[in-house]
mmCIF file of C-alpha atoms and ligand atoms in Angstrom:
data_model
loop_
_atom_site.group_PDB
_atom_site.id
_atom_site.type_symbol
_atom_site.label_atom_id
_atom_site.label_comp_id
_atom_site.label_asym_id
_atom_site.label_seq_id
_atom_site.Cartn_x
_atom_site.Cartn_y
_atom_site.Cartn_z
ATOM 1 C CA UNK R 18 15.941 -27.050 -12.628
ATOM 2 C CA UNK R 19 17.872 -25.604 -14.997
ATOM 3 C CA UNK R 20 16.936 -21.880 -16.460
ATOM 4 C CA UNK R 21 20.997 -21.844 -17.019
ATOM 5 C CA UNK R 22 20.301 -21.159 -21.119
ATOM 6 C CA UNK R 23 17.061 -21.797 -23.484
ATOM 7 C CA UNK R 24 20.846 -23.273 -25.014
ATOM 8 C CA UNK R 25 20.645 -26.436 -22.179
ATOM 9 C CA UNK R 26 18.008 -27.882 -23.691
ATOM 10 C CA UNK R 27 18.140 -30.528 -26.411
ATOM 11 C CA UNK R 28 15.915 -30.348 -30.097
ATOM 12 C CA UNK R 29 12.992 -30.892 -30.606
ATOM 13 C CA UNK R 30 11.465 -34.552 -31.917
ATOM 14 C CA UNK R 31 10.360 -32.302 -35.234
ATOM 15 C CA UNK R 32 13.054 -30.418 -35.881
ATOM 16 C CA UNK R 33 14.912 -33.754 -35.113
ATOM 17 C CA UNK R 34 12.523 -36.213 -37.382
ATOM 18 C CA UNK R 35 12.938 -33.049 -40.198
ATOM 19 C CA UNK R 36 17.171 -34.384 -39.649
ATOM 20 C CA UNK R 37 16.502 -38.370 -39.740
ATOM 21 C CA UNK R 38 14.391 -37.965 -43.019
ATOM 22 C CA UNK R 39 16.985 -35.804 -44.702
ATOM 23 C CA UNK R 40 18.845 -38.377 -43.833
ATOM 24 C CA UNK R 41 18.132 -41.506 -45.235
ATOM 25 C CA UNK R 42 19.031 -40.092 -48.703
ATOM 26 C CA UNK R 43 21.921 -39.191 -51.312
ATOM 27 C CA UNK R 44 21.806 -35.469 -51.797
ATOM 28 C CA UNK R 45 23.543 -32.370 -53.881
ATOM 29 C CA UNK R 46 26.256 -30.586 -51.971
ATOM 30 C CA UNK R 47 26.120 -27.026 -50.484
ATOM 31 C CA UNK R 48 23.590 -25.733 -50.090
ATOM 32 C CA UNK R 49 22.190 -27.448 -54.184
ATOM 33 C CA UNK R 50 19.529 -29.614 -51.888
ATOM 34 C CA UNK R 51 16.341 -30.403 -53.032
ATOM 35 C CA UNK R 52 15.589 -29.108 -48.764
ATOM 36 C CA UNK R 53 17.746 -25.658 -49.080
ATOM 37 C CA UNK R 54 14.925 -24.615 -52.194
ATOM 38 C CA UNK R 55 12.267 -25.468 -49.775
ATOM 39 C CA UNK R 56 13.382 -23.270 -47.074
ATOM 40 C CA UNK R 57 13.888 -20.672 -49.010
ATOM 41 C CA UNK R 58 10.278 -20.814 -49.633
ATOM 42 C CA UNK R 59 8.954 -22.013 -46.402
ATOM 43 C CA UNK R 60 10.896 -18.618 -45.269
ATOM 44 C CA UNK R 61 9.813 -16.790 -48.225
ATOM 45 C CA UNK R 62 5.947 -17.417 -47.857
ATOM 46 C CA UNK R 63 6.453 -16.729 -43.396
ATOM 47 C CA UNK R 64 7.343 -13.537 -43.863
ATOM 48 C CA UNK R 65 5.456 -13.322 -46.299
ATOM 49 C CA UNK R 66 7.711 -11.844 -49.069
ATOM 50 C CA UNK R 67 8.424 -13.394 -52.364
ATOM 51 C CA UNK R 68 11.702 -11.798 -52.991
ATOM 52 C CA UNK R 69 13.308 -12.617 -49.710
ATOM 53 C CA UNK R 70 17.009 -14.668 -49.905
ATOM 54 C CA UNK R 71 17.966 -16.721 -47.127
ATOM 55 C CA UNK R 72 21.725 -18.592 -46.368
ATOM 56 C CA UNK R 73 21.284 -20.648 -43.367
ATOM 57 C CA UNK R 74 24.543 -20.493 -40.604
ATOM 58 C CA UNK R 75 24.837 -23.042 -37.783
ATOM 59 C CA UNK R 76 25.442 -20.396 -35.270
ATOM 60 C CA UNK R 77 23.972 -16.835 -34.092
ATOM 61 C CA UNK R 78 27.359 -15.093 -34.556
ATOM 62 C CA UNK R 79 27.629 -16.515 -37.796
ATOM 63 C CA UNK R 80 24.571 -14.814 -38.974
ATOM 64 C CA UNK R 81 25.424 -11.979 -37.521
ATOM 65 C CA UNK R 82 28.517 -11.018 -38.238
ATOM 66 C CA UNK R 83 27.930 -11.981 -42.390
ATOM 67 C CA UNK R 84 24.385 -9.593 -42.280
ATOM 68 C CA UNK R 85 26.435 -6.397 -40.604
ATOM 69 C CA UNK R 86 29.278 -7.682 -43.133
ATOM 70 C CA UNK R 87 27.008 -7.618 -46.247
ATOM 71 C CA UNK R 88 25.850 -3.822 -44.805
ATOM 72 C CA UNK R 89 28.010 -2.320 -43.679
ATOM 73 C CA UNK R 90 31.625 -0.499 -45.464
ATOM 74 C CA UNK R 91 34.886 -1.184 -43.817
ATOM 75 C CA UNK R 92 34.562 2.133 -42.451
ATOM 76 C CA UNK R 93 31.489 1.865 -41.516
ATOM 77 C CA UNK R 94 29.730 3.015 -38.162
ATOM 78 C CA UNK R 95 26.976 -0.088 -36.997
ATOM 79 C CA UNK R 96 24.984 1.947 -34.387
ATOM 80 C CA UNK R 97 23.597 -0.516 -31.408
ATOM 81 C CA UNK R 98 22.425 -1.241 -27.578
ATOM 82 C CA UNK R 99 25.348 -1.204 -25.564
ATOM 83 C CA UNK R 100 24.631 -4.929 -23.997
ATOM 84 C CA UNK R 101 23.668 -6.469 -27.258
ATOM 85 C CA UNK R 102 25.295 -9.566 -28.521
ATOM 86 C CA UNK R 103 27.642 -8.250 -31.464
ATOM 87 C CA UNK R 104 28.443 -5.050 -29.379
ATOM 88 C CA UNK R 105 30.143 -8.011 -26.312
ATOM 89 C CA UNK R 106 29.412 -11.761 -27.185
ATOM 90 C CA UNK R 107 30.746 -12.068 -30.174
ATOM 91 C CA UNK R 108 34.664 -11.623 -29.643
ATOM 92 C CA UNK R 109 35.247 -8.662 -32.146
ATOM 93 C CA UNK R 110 33.156 -11.403 -35.108
ATOM 94 C CA UNK R 111 31.618 -8.059 -35.799
ATOM 95 C CA UNK R 112 34.774 -5.701 -36.081
ATOM 96 C CA UNK R 113 36.381 -8.763 -38.124
ATOM 97 C CA UNK R 114 33.884 -9.663 -40.964
ATOM 98 C CA UNK R 115 33.320 -6.235 -41.596
ATOM 99 C CA UNK R 116 37.327 -5.041 -41.914
ATOM 100 C CA UNK R 117 36.801 -2.784 -39.945
ATOM 101 C CA UNK R 118 33.640 -1.919 -38.980
ATOM 102 C CA UNK R 119 33.354 0.922 -36.341
ATOM 103 C CA UNK R 120 30.442 -0.193 -33.367
ATOM 104 C CA UNK R 121 29.053 1.916 -31.225
ATOM 105 C CA UNK R 122 27.181 1.480 -28.350
ATOM 106 C CA UNK R 123 24.585 3.674 -26.803
ATOM 107 C CA UNK R 124 22.258 3.438 -23.685
ATOM 108 C CA UNK R 125 19.066 2.358 -23.277
ATOM 109 C CA UNK R 126 16.577 0.916 -20.548
ATOM 110 C CA UNK R 127 15.987 -2.552 -20.972
ATOM 111 C CA UNK R 128 18.471 -3.244 -23.090
ATOM 112 C CA UNK R 129 16.107 -1.124 -26.081
ATOM 113 C CA UNK R 130 17.494 1.622 -27.988
ATOM 114 C CA UNK R 131 15.199 5.218 -28.022
ATOM 115 C CA UNK R 132 14.294 7.069 -31.257
ATOM 116 C CA UNK R 133 16.378 9.790 -28.591
ATOM 117 C CA UNK R 134 19.323 8.283 -27.979
ATOM 118 C CA UNK R 135 20.017 7.140 -31.651
ATOM 119 C CA UNK R 136 18.612 10.671 -33.194
ATOM 120 C CA UNK R 137 21.545 12.196 -31.047
ATOM 121 C CA UNK R 138 24.193 9.527 -31.647
ATOM 122 C CA UNK R 139 23.338 10.976 -35.774
ATOM 123 C CA UNK R 140 23.336 14.168 -34.947
ATOM 124 C CA UNK R 141 26.429 14.252 -33.193
ATOM 125 C CA UNK R 142 28.290 11.988 -36.672
ATOM 126 C CA UNK R 143 30.088 13.833 -39.342
ATOM 127 C CA UNK R 144 29.123 11.801 -42.377
ATOM 128 C CA UNK R 145 31.301 12.820 -45.040
ATOM 129 C CA UNK R 146 33.973 13.869 -43.432
ATOM 130 C CA UNK R 147 36.732 11.746 -44.871
ATOM 131 C CA UNK R 148 38.415 11.684 -40.610
ATOM 132 C CA UNK R 149 35.467 9.902 -39.238
ATOM 133 C CA UNK R 150 34.128 6.567 -39.613
ATOM 134 C CA UNK R 151 30.782 6.816 -41.574
ATOM 135 C CA UNK R 152 26.873 6.279 -39.836
ATOM 136 C CA UNK R 153 25.866 2.382 -42.067
ATOM 137 C CA UNK R 154 23.846 0.586 -40.330
ATOM 138 C CA UNK R 155 21.363 0.448 -37.313
ATOM 139 C CA UNK R 156 21.102 -3.363 -35.121
ATOM 140 C CA UNK R 157 18.966 -3.894 -32.639
ATOM 141 C CA UNK R 158 18.373 -7.255 -30.647
ATOM 142 C CA UNK R 159 14.879 -8.974 -31.208
ATOM 143 C CA UNK R 160 14.380 -10.284 -28.456
ATOM 144 C CA UNK R 161 16.706 -7.716 -26.152
ATOM 145 C CA UNK R 162 19.114 -9.441 -23.524
ATOM 146 C CA UNK R 163 16.857 -7.708 -20.816
ATOM 147 C CA UNK R 164 14.198 -10.362 -21.975
ATOM 148 C CA UNK R 165 12.683 -7.070 -23.214
ATOM 149 C CA UNK R 166 11.295 -6.319 -26.959
ATOM 150 C CA UNK R 167 10.513 -3.787 -29.701
ATOM 151 C CA UNK R 168 6.693 -4.137 -30.567
ATOM 152 C CA UNK R 169 6.619 -3.179 -35.118
ATOM 153 C CA UNK R 170 6.193 -0.122 -34.194
ATOM 154 C CA UNK R 171 8.784 0.118 -31.955
ATOM 155 C CA UNK R 172 10.915 -1.007 -34.217
ATOM 156 C CA UNK R 173 8.983 1.132 -37.150
ATOM 157 C CA UNK R 174 9.927 4.411 -35.522
ATOM 158 C CA UNK R 175 13.606 3.742 -35.126
ATOM 159 C CA UNK R 176 14.157 1.753 -38.878
ATOM 160 C CA UNK R 177 12.565 5.601 -39.666
ATOM 161 C CA UNK R 178 15.054 7.469 -38.567
ATOM 162 C CA UNK R 179 17.783 4.934 -39.419
ATOM 163 C CA UNK R 180 16.433 5.592 -43.310
ATOM 164 C CA UNK R 181 16.058 9.302 -43.360
ATOM 165 C CA UNK R 182 19.665 9.058 -42.106
ATOM 166 C CA UNK R 183 20.185 6.604 -45.552
ATOM 167 C CA UNK R 184 21.560 3.545 -42.379
ATOM 168 C CA UNK R 185 20.701 0.392 -42.735
ATOM 169 C CA UNK R 186 19.006 -2.379 -40.761
ATOM 170 C CA UNK R 187 20.291 -5.140 -38.628
ATOM 171 C CA UNK R 188 18.160 -7.442 -36.110
ATOM 172 C CA UNK R 189 19.289 -9.785 -34.223
ATOM 173 C CA UNK R 190 16.914 -12.606 -33.627
ATOM 174 C CA UNK R 191 18.226 -14.930 -31.936
ATOM 175 C CA UNK R 192 14.501 -14.327 -29.999
ATOM 176 C CA UNK R 193 12.672 -13.296 -32.699
ATOM 177 C CA UNK R 194 9.799 -15.973 -32.334
ATOM 178 C CA UNK R 195 9.983 -15.753 -29.055
ATOM 179 C CA UNK R 196 8.696 -11.770 -29.151
ATOM 180 C CA UNK R 197 7.213 -13.026 -32.311
ATOM 181 C CA UNK R 198 5.361 -14.673 -29.920
ATOM 182 C CA UNK R 199 4.957 -12.208 -27.371
ATOM 183 C CA UNK R 200 3.468 -9.588 -29.424
ATOM 184 C CA UNK R 201 1.526 -12.476 -31.575
ATOM 185 C CA UNK R 202 2.076 -9.769 -34.403
ATOM 186 C CA UNK R 203 3.009 -11.198 -38.192
ATOM 187 C CA UNK R 204 6.337 -11.512 -38.442
ATOM 188 C CA UNK R 205 6.379 -9.404 -42.073
ATOM 189 C CA UNK R 206 5.196 -6.205 -39.477
ATOM 190 C CA UNK R 207 7.534 -7.497 -37.414
ATOM 191 C CA UNK R 208 10.764 -6.574 -39.884
ATOM 192 C CA UNK R 209 10.892 -5.914 -43.477
ATOM 193 C CA UNK R 210 7.418 -4.010 -43.125
ATOM 194 C CA UNK R 211 9.235 -2.086 -40.363
ATOM 195 C CA UNK R 212 12.124 -1.292 -42.413
ATOM 196 C CA UNK R 213 14.582 -4.098 -41.211
ATOM 197 C CA UNK R 214 16.726 -5.071 -44.187
ATOM 198 C CA UNK R 215 18.050 -7.873 -42.292
ATOM 199 C CA UNK R 216 17.067 -10.584 -39.381
ATOM 200 C CA UNK R 217 18.722 -12.898 -38.043
ATOM 201 C CA UNK R 218 16.578 -15.889 -37.766
ATOM 202 C CA UNK R 219 17.297 -17.662 -34.160
ATOM 203 C CA UNK R 220 16.413 -21.161 -34.348
ATOM 204 C CA UNK R 221 18.449 -22.639 -31.738
ATOM 205 C CA UNK R 222 17.744 -21.432 -28.514
ATOM 206 C CA UNK R 223 14.156 -22.143 -29.546
ATOM 207 C CA UNK R 224 14.247 -26.143 -30.545
ATOM 208 C CA UNK R 225 16.735 -26.878 -34.040
ATOM 209 C CA UNK R 226 20.485 -28.040 -33.239
ATOM 210 C CA UNK R 227 22.071 -26.161 -34.783
ATOM 211 C CA UNK R 228 21.275 -23.133 -37.200
ATOM 212 C CA UNK R 229 19.608 -20.238 -37.894
ATOM 213 C CA UNK R 230 18.977 -18.083 -41.041
ATOM 214 C CA UNK R 231 20.302 -15.191 -42.174
ATOM 215 C CA UNK R 232 17.241 -13.595 -44.344
ATOM 216 C CA UNK R 233 18.000 -10.501 -46.879
ATOM 217 C CA UNK R 234 14.406 -9.039 -47.562
ATOM 218 C CA UNK R 235 17.111 -6.649 -50.006
ATOM 219 C CA UNK R 236 17.709 -9.139 -53.099
ATOM 220 C CA UNK R 237 20.915 -6.957 -53.707
ATOM 221 C CA UNK R 238 22.068 -7.017 -50.279
ATOM 222 C CA UNK R 239 22.517 -10.000 -50.227
ATOM 223 C CA UNK R 240 24.853 -10.093 -52.900
ATOM 224 C CA UNK R 241 28.779 -10.593 -51.126
ATOM 225 C CA UNK R 242 25.878 -13.037 -48.541
ATOM 226 C CA UNK R 243 27.224 -16.356 -50.553
ATOM 227 C CA UNK R 244 30.975 -15.132 -50.232
ATOM 228 C CA UNK R 245 31.334 -14.101 -47.326
ATOM 229 C CA UNK R 246 29.121 -17.195 -46.176
ATOM 230 C CA UNK R 247 32.267 -19.682 -47.856
ATOM 231 C CA UNK R 248 35.393 -17.707 -46.112
ATOM 232 C CA UNK R 249 33.739 -17.966 -42.805
ATOM 233 C CA UNK R 250 33.724 -21.917 -42.814
ATOM 234 C CA UNK R 251 29.507 -21.734 -43.240
ATOM 235 C CA UNK R 252 29.260 -23.197 -46.188
ATOM 236 C CA UNK R 253 28.076 -26.400 -45.299
ATOM 237 C CA UNK R 254 28.603 -29.720 -47.717
ATOM 238 C CA UNK R 255 25.677 -31.469 -46.042
ATOM 239 C CA UNK R 256 23.674 -28.447 -46.094
ATOM 240 C CA UNK R 257 20.952 -29.960 -45.822
ATOM 241 C CA UNK R 258 20.768 -30.557 -42.486
ATOM 242 C CA UNK R 259 20.862 -27.494 -40.877
ATOM 243 C CA UNK R 260 18.236 -26.758 -44.120
ATOM 244 C CA UNK R 261 16.336 -29.331 -42.919
ATOM 245 C CA UNK R 262 16.252 -27.843 -38.992
ATOM 246 C CA UNK R 263 15.307 -24.414 -40.723
ATOM 247 C CA UNK R 264 12.448 -25.947 -42.920
ATOM 248 C CA UNK R 265 10.808 -28.250 -40.032
ATOM 249 C CA UNK R 266 11.029 -25.092 -37.705
ATOM 250 C CA UNK R 267 9.260 -22.671 -40.618
ATOM 251 C CA UNK R 268 6.759 -24.848 -40.954
ATOM 252 C CA UNK R 269 3.624 -25.549 -39.360
ATOM 253 C CA UNK R 270 3.921 -22.569 -37.496
ATOM 254 C CA UNK R 271 6.357 -24.822 -35.011
ATOM 255 C CA UNK R 272 8.986 -22.143 -33.937
ATOM 256 C CA UNK R 273 6.308 -20.553 -32.408
ATOM 257 C CA UNK R 274 4.283 -22.533 -31.034
ATOM 258 C CA UNK R 275 8.109 -23.750 -29.065
ATOM 259 C CA UNK R 276 8.366 -20.335 -28.261
ATOM 260 C CA UNK R 277 4.496 -19.631 -26.832
ATOM 261 C CA UNK R 278 5.037 -22.575 -24.353
ATOM 262 C CA UNK R 279 8.977 -21.058 -23.670
ATOM 263 C CA UNK R 280 7.120 -17.964 -23.000
ATOM 264 C CA UNK R 281 4.373 -19.007 -21.086
ATOM 265 C CA UNK R 282 6.953 -20.772 -18.675
ATOM 266 C CA UNK R 283 8.545 -17.859 -18.765
ATOM 267 C CA UNK R 284 5.320 -15.806 -17.335
ATOM 268 C CA UNK R 285 5.268 -18.854 -14.981
ATOM 269 C CA UNK R 286 7.921 -18.442 -12.444
ATOM 270 C CA UNK R 287 7.746 -15.019 -13.165
ATOM 271 C CA UNK R 288 4.476 -14.613 -11.266
ATOM 272 C CA UNK R 289 5.154 -17.347 -8.981
ATOM 273 C CA UNK R 290 8.169 -16.097 -7.256
ATOM 274 C CA UNK R 291 7.316 -12.285 -7.633
ATOM 275 C CA UNK R 292 5.479 -12.006 -4.732
ATOM 276 C CA UNK R 293 7.448 -13.665 -2.732
ATOM 277 C CA UNK R 294 9.185 -10.839 -0.081
ATOM 278 C CA UNK R 295 11.913 -8.926 -0.938
ATOM 279 C CA UNK R 296 11.698 -9.571 -4.579
ATOM 280 C CA UNK R 297 10.939 -7.585 -7.062
ATOM 281 C CA UNK R 298 11.291 -8.477 -10.560
ATOM 282 C CA UNK R 299 12.855 -6.358 -12.892
ATOM 283 C CA UNK R 300 12.229 -6.220 -16.080
ATOM 284 C CA UNK R 301 8.486 -6.640 -17.400
ATOM 285 C CA UNK R 302 8.483 -10.452 -18.973
ATOM 286 C CA UNK R 303 8.365 -9.976 -22.706
ATOM 287 C CA UNK R 304 10.322 -13.530 -24.030
ATOM 288 C CA UNK R 305 12.059 -16.652 -21.813
ATOM 289 C CA UNK R 306 13.623 -14.819 -19.656
ATOM 290 C CA UNK R 307 12.842 -13.214 -16.175
ATOM 291 C CA UNK R 308 15.285 -11.060 -14.605
ATOM 292 C CA UNK R 309 14.163 -10.901 -10.638
ATOM 293 C CA UNK R 310 15.573 -9.534 -7.154
ATOM 294 C CA UNK R 311 15.750 -12.343 -4.900
ATOM 295 C CA UNK R 312 17.025 -11.966 -1.442
ATOM 296 C CA UNK R 313 20.131 -13.759 -1.344
ATOM 297 C CA UNK R 314 19.711 -16.291 0.975
ATOM 298 C CA UNK R 315 17.315 -17.489 -1.584
ATOM 299 C CA UNK R 316 19.077 -17.229 -3.917
ATOM 300 C CA UNK R 317 21.744 -19.235 -1.902
ATOM 301 C CA UNK R 318 18.761 -21.845 -0.882
ATOM 302 C CA UNK R 319 18.580 -22.256 -4.262
ATOM 303 C CA UNK R 320 21.685 -22.721 -6.135
ATOM 304 C CA UNK R 321 21.943 -25.319 -2.645
ATOM 305 C CA UNK R 322 19.362 -27.543 -4.270
ATOM 306 C CA UNK R 323 21.202 -27.833 -7.529
ATOM 307 C CA UNK R 324 18.974 -25.184 -8.930
ATOM 308 C CA UNK R 325 21.058 -23.354 -12.122
ATOM 309 C CA UNK R 326 20.205 -20.012 -13.313
ATOM 310 C CA UNK R 327 22.666 -17.141 -14.139
ATOM 311 C CA UNK R 328 23.693 -14.773 -11.278
ATOM 312 C CA UNK R 329 23.956 -11.596 -13.141
ATOM 313 C CA UNK R 330 23.887 -8.529 -11.385
ATOM 314 C CA UNK R 331 24.161 -8.078 -7.048
ATOM 315 C CA UNK R 332 20.973 -9.902 -6.438
ATOM 316 C CA UNK R 333 19.434 -9.615 -9.963
ATOM 317 C CA UNK R 334 19.246 -13.832 -11.204
ATOM 318 C CA UNK R 335 18.265 -14.655 -14.170
ATOM 319 C CA UNK R 336 16.016 -17.168 -15.807
ATOM 320 C CA UNK R 337 16.333 -18.374 -19.575
ATOM 321 C CA UNK R 338 12.862 -20.583 -20.232
ATOM 322 C CA UNK R 339 13.256 -23.191 -22.959
ATOM 323 C CA UNK R 340 11.127 -24.766 -26.235
ATOM 324 C CA UNK R 341 10.296 -28.068 -23.583
ATOM 325 C CA UNK R 342 10.224 -26.138 -20.267
ATOM 326 C CA UNK R 343 7.860 -28.211 -17.766
ATOM 327 C CA UNK R 344 4.799 -27.092 -15.393
ATOM 328 C CA UNK R 345 5.852 -29.556 -12.721
ATOM 329 C CA UNK R 346 9.632 -28.194 -13.157
ATOM 330 C CA UNK R 347 8.545 -24.634 -13.089
ATOM 331 C CA UNK R 348 6.352 -25.367 -9.698
ATOM 332 C CA UNK R 349 9.125 -27.060 -7.946
ATOM 333 C CA UNK R 350 11.479 -23.875 -8.564
ATOM 334 C CA UNK R 351 8.539 -22.374 -7.351
ATOM 335 C CA UNK R 352 7.508 -23.769 -4.428
ATOM 336 C CA UNK R 353 10.906 -24.147 -3.099
ATOM 337 C CA UNK R 354 11.621 -20.357 -3.086
ATOM 338 C CA UNK R 355 8.256 -19.850 -1.532
ATOM 339 C CA UNK R 356 9.453 -22.458 1.183
ATOM 340 C CA UNK R 357 13.441 -20.403 1.446
ATOM 341 C CA UNK R 358 10.852 -17.231 2.098
ATOM 342 C CA UNK R 359 9.546 -19.027 4.814
ATOM 343 C CA UNK R 360 12.367 -20.095 6.100
ATOM 344 C CA UNK R 361 14.404 -17.238 5.619
ATOM 345 C CA UNK R 362 11.623 -14.638 7.599
ATOM 346 C CA UNK R 363 11.264 -17.197 10.394
ATOM 347 C CA UNK R 364 15.078 -16.784 10.826
ATOM 348 C CA UNK R 365 14.585 -13.129 10.470
HETATM 349 C C1 PLP Z 3 21.058 -11.857 -28.747
HETATM 350 C C2 PLP Z 3 21.981 -12.838 -29.240
HETATM 351 N N1 PLP Z 3 22.200 -12.828 -30.442
HETATM 352 C C3 PLP Z 3 23.601 -13.710 -31.024
HETATM 353 C C4 PLP Z 3 23.559 -15.175 -30.221
HETATM 354 C C5 PLP Z 3 23.785 -15.993 -31.074
HETATM 355 O O1 PLP Z 3 25.439 -17.072 -30.782
HETATM 356 P P1 PLP Z 3 26.150 -18.165 -30.653
HETATM 357 O O2 PLP Z 3 26.382 -17.491 -31.768
HETATM 358 O O3 PLP Z 3 26.278 -18.815 -29.547
HETATM 359 O O4 PLP Z 3 24.781 -18.861 -31.453
HETATM 360 C C6 PLP Z 3 23.406 -15.377 -28.798
HETATM 361 C C7 PLP Z 3 23.444 -16.626 -28.329
HETATM 362 O O5 PLP Z 3 23.506 -16.617 -26.930
HETATM 363 C C8 PLP Z 3 22.206 -13.595 -28.161
HETATM 364 O O6 PLP Z 3 21.893 -14.335 -27.189
#
């Protein structure tokens, strides 16, 4: 019963098989291989964008930092949510890779940015004033750190404001698959058709061993990307092994099938726990994460039974479900929580 993160789960069999297949024969190094070329095609087909440029890297932090560095000059401002991974959890990688861009954290309920907050921030920026950092990028996280996600219309509305002010739009899609599986929309409608310029298309959390793709929907934005990836140490000599994972992930809807299973498990948990006395679902479930406020006795009882999850904030806990979630495990957790709730009521 480990709900600490979707990173705790292993890799999907189809991805492991793709690695075994890629292992059979010698192949050219540094991305000049057949699988890396095939991946470009697979992603172009998936996103219905024939000119899109994609670069595999090994971590989400590298993907975000390299993408932001390609979109933002050192004197630029990157507007992001105050809880965003790029702002809170990347040890300054975006600042380092951009050569000093300023991340401006903005507030917003449920990890989401709103048009009002973004417009306000942009109205306060002094464009052309040489003493101030210059507005350059809007960074959105899909799904958000609170397990909610943007609809294509919400993304488009934010992008429209960004574009009016000359900003590029970056999307941290570490859980992009979960968001798309939730809304059932086309990936292109949630990205470039809505105005997103670069997407970090996450796979590691959703069944890959360790692979993410940076997608540039405007080839001109990718001009420096190869050099920046090399300087960051993410130009793998055996690139075919990153590409094999991502290619398998993109094909036959694997990314969506895995995400649907993780999302369904999150809903199962939320439905099973929300009715407990004293429980309160903190955010609607729109991906594979459940944030729920539980009585302390229940939290402690679950932990004593070796269930693993984050204590998020006070008695709010975060439960993250994975691509290989099993109903029986969800049900064991729910039954245990119910048992603890009954016991708690009897003892009060
Ligand atoms: C929203 C978000 N972005 C990016 C990442 C990528 O992180 P990593 O560099 O650990 O692959 C994570 C991982 O926790 C995340 O939650």
